[in-house]
Steps between C-alpha positions, in 0.01 A plus 500: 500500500594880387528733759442874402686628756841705406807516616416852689231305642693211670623505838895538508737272688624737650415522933621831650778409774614670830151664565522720780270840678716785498439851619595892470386821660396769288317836541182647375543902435141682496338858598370596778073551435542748721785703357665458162780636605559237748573121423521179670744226467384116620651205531357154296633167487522319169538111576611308153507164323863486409603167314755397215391570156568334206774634332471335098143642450295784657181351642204606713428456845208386718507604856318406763507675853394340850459651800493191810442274242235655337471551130537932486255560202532821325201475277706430172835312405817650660711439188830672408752441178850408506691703812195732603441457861154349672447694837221490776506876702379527838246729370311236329555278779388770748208603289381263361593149706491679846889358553757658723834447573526124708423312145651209312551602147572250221451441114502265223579567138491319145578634158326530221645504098190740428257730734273231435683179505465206702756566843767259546615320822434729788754653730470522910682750723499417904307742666623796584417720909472855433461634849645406881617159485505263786874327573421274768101495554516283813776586775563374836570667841591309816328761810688796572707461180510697198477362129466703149259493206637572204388644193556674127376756313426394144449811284601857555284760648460837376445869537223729398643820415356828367626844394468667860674224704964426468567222301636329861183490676566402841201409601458171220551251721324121473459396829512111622328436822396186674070486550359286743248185385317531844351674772839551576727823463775305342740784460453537906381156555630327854501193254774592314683864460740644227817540559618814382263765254066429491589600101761485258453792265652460134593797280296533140701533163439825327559592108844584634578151581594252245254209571633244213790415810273460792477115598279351738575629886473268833433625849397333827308583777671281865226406775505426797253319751383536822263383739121520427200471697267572197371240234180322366494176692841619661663335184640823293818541749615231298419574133376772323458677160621815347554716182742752368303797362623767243361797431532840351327715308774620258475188273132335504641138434671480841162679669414352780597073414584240731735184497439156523441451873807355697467240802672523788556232751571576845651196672448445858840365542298209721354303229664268229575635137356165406224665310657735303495413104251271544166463282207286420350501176198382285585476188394344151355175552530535774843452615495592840808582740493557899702751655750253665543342055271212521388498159152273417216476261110610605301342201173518593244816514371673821580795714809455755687644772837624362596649880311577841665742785435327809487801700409762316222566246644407120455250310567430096272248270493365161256421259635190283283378195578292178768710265232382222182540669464112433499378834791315446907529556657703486406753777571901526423723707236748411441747794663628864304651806763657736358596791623792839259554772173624332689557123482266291599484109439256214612444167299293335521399138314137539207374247544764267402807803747790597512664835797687596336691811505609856214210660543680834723823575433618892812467686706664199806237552529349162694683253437409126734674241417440105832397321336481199199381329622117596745535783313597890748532799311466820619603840440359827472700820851274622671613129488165379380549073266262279571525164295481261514433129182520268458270161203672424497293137478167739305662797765326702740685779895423609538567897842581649511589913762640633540432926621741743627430843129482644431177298825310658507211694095337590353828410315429237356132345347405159606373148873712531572369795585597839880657381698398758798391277397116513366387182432166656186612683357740232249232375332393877166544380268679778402263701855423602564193271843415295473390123623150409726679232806741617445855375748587207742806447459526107324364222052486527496131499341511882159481570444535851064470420428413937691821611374778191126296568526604822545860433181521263266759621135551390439726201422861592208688384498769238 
């Protein structure tokens, strides 16, 4: 068979290589509306798709921008010939996305031999953080010791400038400042205090300076902790959450953003360190892991107990259903109900429903922060964080917890065990009983059915 297709109309061989988000700082000169006399000079990022172009024929190229993984659409092709450059400015982002600084920026590209060719082989860049980036988002402080969070700025900030103000304004200053996540002051907190300056204040670039040099810039902020008599349960003296804000109204893009949060464990200096990098996780089919590293299979549907407090008010639970809606192996999990005092959350993607939603909110102790469309962090009054991942094509979840001190050693019970560093006991079922089988480190080849039976817990309503 023919095909009428030319050769302008065929996708080349060729896939662009080294694809990569680069930036610049520029300036936008207008008038005053007030004055004509007077003008105004004001910063703007450009962030572009820079890649390796062919260099035997001149082609066209496709971009595409994302913004966190979602596809940026401009309404029409972004499409630029041979060595043109393919930019996304903060204004559109500002204006018409609603983005500020604290983004991840990244693009893909393909060439064309014609404007309205077939593309060839597509091109990824990694993403790229324009705004305060997080060095170490979880530190560690043993009582009445200091530690320090560090962290980078990504892209430059600049000055606003107009006819009646010197060229070296003093005043353009972006200022970095720790906010708390609580009812807590946490820049005067008796949790944890800086050590050293509330603020770290950073001077803008102006016309004058020559922003093509400036590379990314790293600072740190050193705490220290004390003693506490606050906290919700009497837990946060332990673990808490907090964010580095940056603000200034010189350059809109770096108005008023936040970081990622950071985590900070206070250790007691009396308990083990047993729990620290330890998990549980739900995952797939599900494979299932217990904070000590048993690792097992669950393959049959209902709602269980992932972990219980014994003393205190929290508990986590999981929906699991058929990955096919068959009602047969293999099994995912579908949904998650954490649960604080009188808060409780869900996520809940099973038989073809969605509820992502507050169930209960009246102590105010759960803290829910949207990643992205498919990625929910959860926070429990003790710090300890349930992950969540969405495949919203499936209407199936991934679970990840992460323990704090307050879930070491008999604290808490259910299907990740009791973490008290002895994987041998993590599959006594509840009533006290040992399987037949010993519990395995690696591999899901273990199917412990008496002890995850045992944590099965009748279906709630909705």
């Amino acid at each position: 068979m023919w095909s009428n297709s030319t050769k302008e109309d065929s996708p080349p061989c060729y896939q662009p290589a080294n694809v990569k988000v680069k930036f610049d700082l520029q300036w936008n000169n207008s008038l005053m509306p007030h004055d004509e006399n007077e003008f105004e000079v004001r910063p703007f990022l450009r962030f572009i798709c820079d890649f390796e172009r062919y260099e035997n024929n001149a082609y066209f190229y496709v971009i595409y921008f994302y913004v966190d993984g979602s596809y940026v659409n401009f309404g029409t092709e972004l499409m630029v010939y041979d060595t043109a450059e393919a930019s996304l400015t903060e204004d559109t982002l500002m204006s018409k996305f609603g983005f500020k600084a604290g983004i991840t920026i990244s693009c893909t590209v393909g060439a064309r031999i014609s404007s309205n060719g077939q593309t060839g082989s597509l091109g990824t860049s990694e993403g790229f953080y324009a705004g305060i980036k997080l060095l170490n988002q979880s530190i560690s402080i043993e009582r009445g010791q200091s530690s320090t969070v560090y962290f980078e700025q990504t892209v430059p900030f600049g000055c606003t400038l107009s006819s009646s103000l010197a060229v070296s304004t003093g005043d353009c200053k972006l200022k970095l400042s720790i906010i708390k996540t609580s009812t807590e002051d946490v820049c005067h907190s008796n949790t944890i205090q800086h050590r050293g300056l509330d603020a770290i204040e950073i001077q803008g670039l102006t016309t004058a300076t020559d922003s093509d040099i400036w590379t990314p810039q790293s600072y740190s902020f050193e705490l220290v902790s004390v003693e506490s008599m606050k906290g919700i349960y009497g837990l946060t003296t332990l673990q808490f959450l907090f964010h580095i804000e940056a603000s200034s109204s010189h350059h809109q893009f770096w108005e008023h953003v936040t970081s990622d949060s950071v985590q900070v464990n206070v250790n007691g200096g009396t308990d083990d360190h047993i729990w620290q990098g330890k998990y549980c996780y739900v995952v797939c089919d599900p494979h299932m892991r217990s904070f000590d590293g048993m690792h097992y299979e669950l393959q049959y549907g209902g709602n269980f107990l992932l972990f219980k407090h014994e003393n205190i008010p929290i508990q986590v639970q999981a929906e699991i259903t058929s990955c096919n809606g068959n009602k047969r192996t293999p099994y995912c999990a579908c949904g998650v109900v954490v649960a604080a005092g009188k808060d409780v959350f869900e996520i809940y993607l099973c038989n073809g429903q969605r509820w992502i939603r507050y169930k209960s909110c009246l102590d105010d102790v759960l803290t829910v922060v949207k990643k992205s469309n498919a990625n929910y962090e959860i926070y429990l009054p003790t710090g300890s964080v349930i992950h969540v991942w969405l495949r919203m094509r499936y209407g199936l979840i991934d679970i990840h917890i992460t323990p704090t001190v307050h879930e070491y050693r008999e604290r808490i019970s259910g299907l990740c065990g009791d973490l008290d560093g002895n994987i041998a006991n993590d599959s006594v079922s509840k009533g006290g009983s040992l399987p037949c089988q010993e519990p395995v480190s690696s591999g899901w080849v273990y199917h412990p059915n008496t002890f995850t039976q045992s944590y099965r817990q009748p279906k709630p309503n909705r």
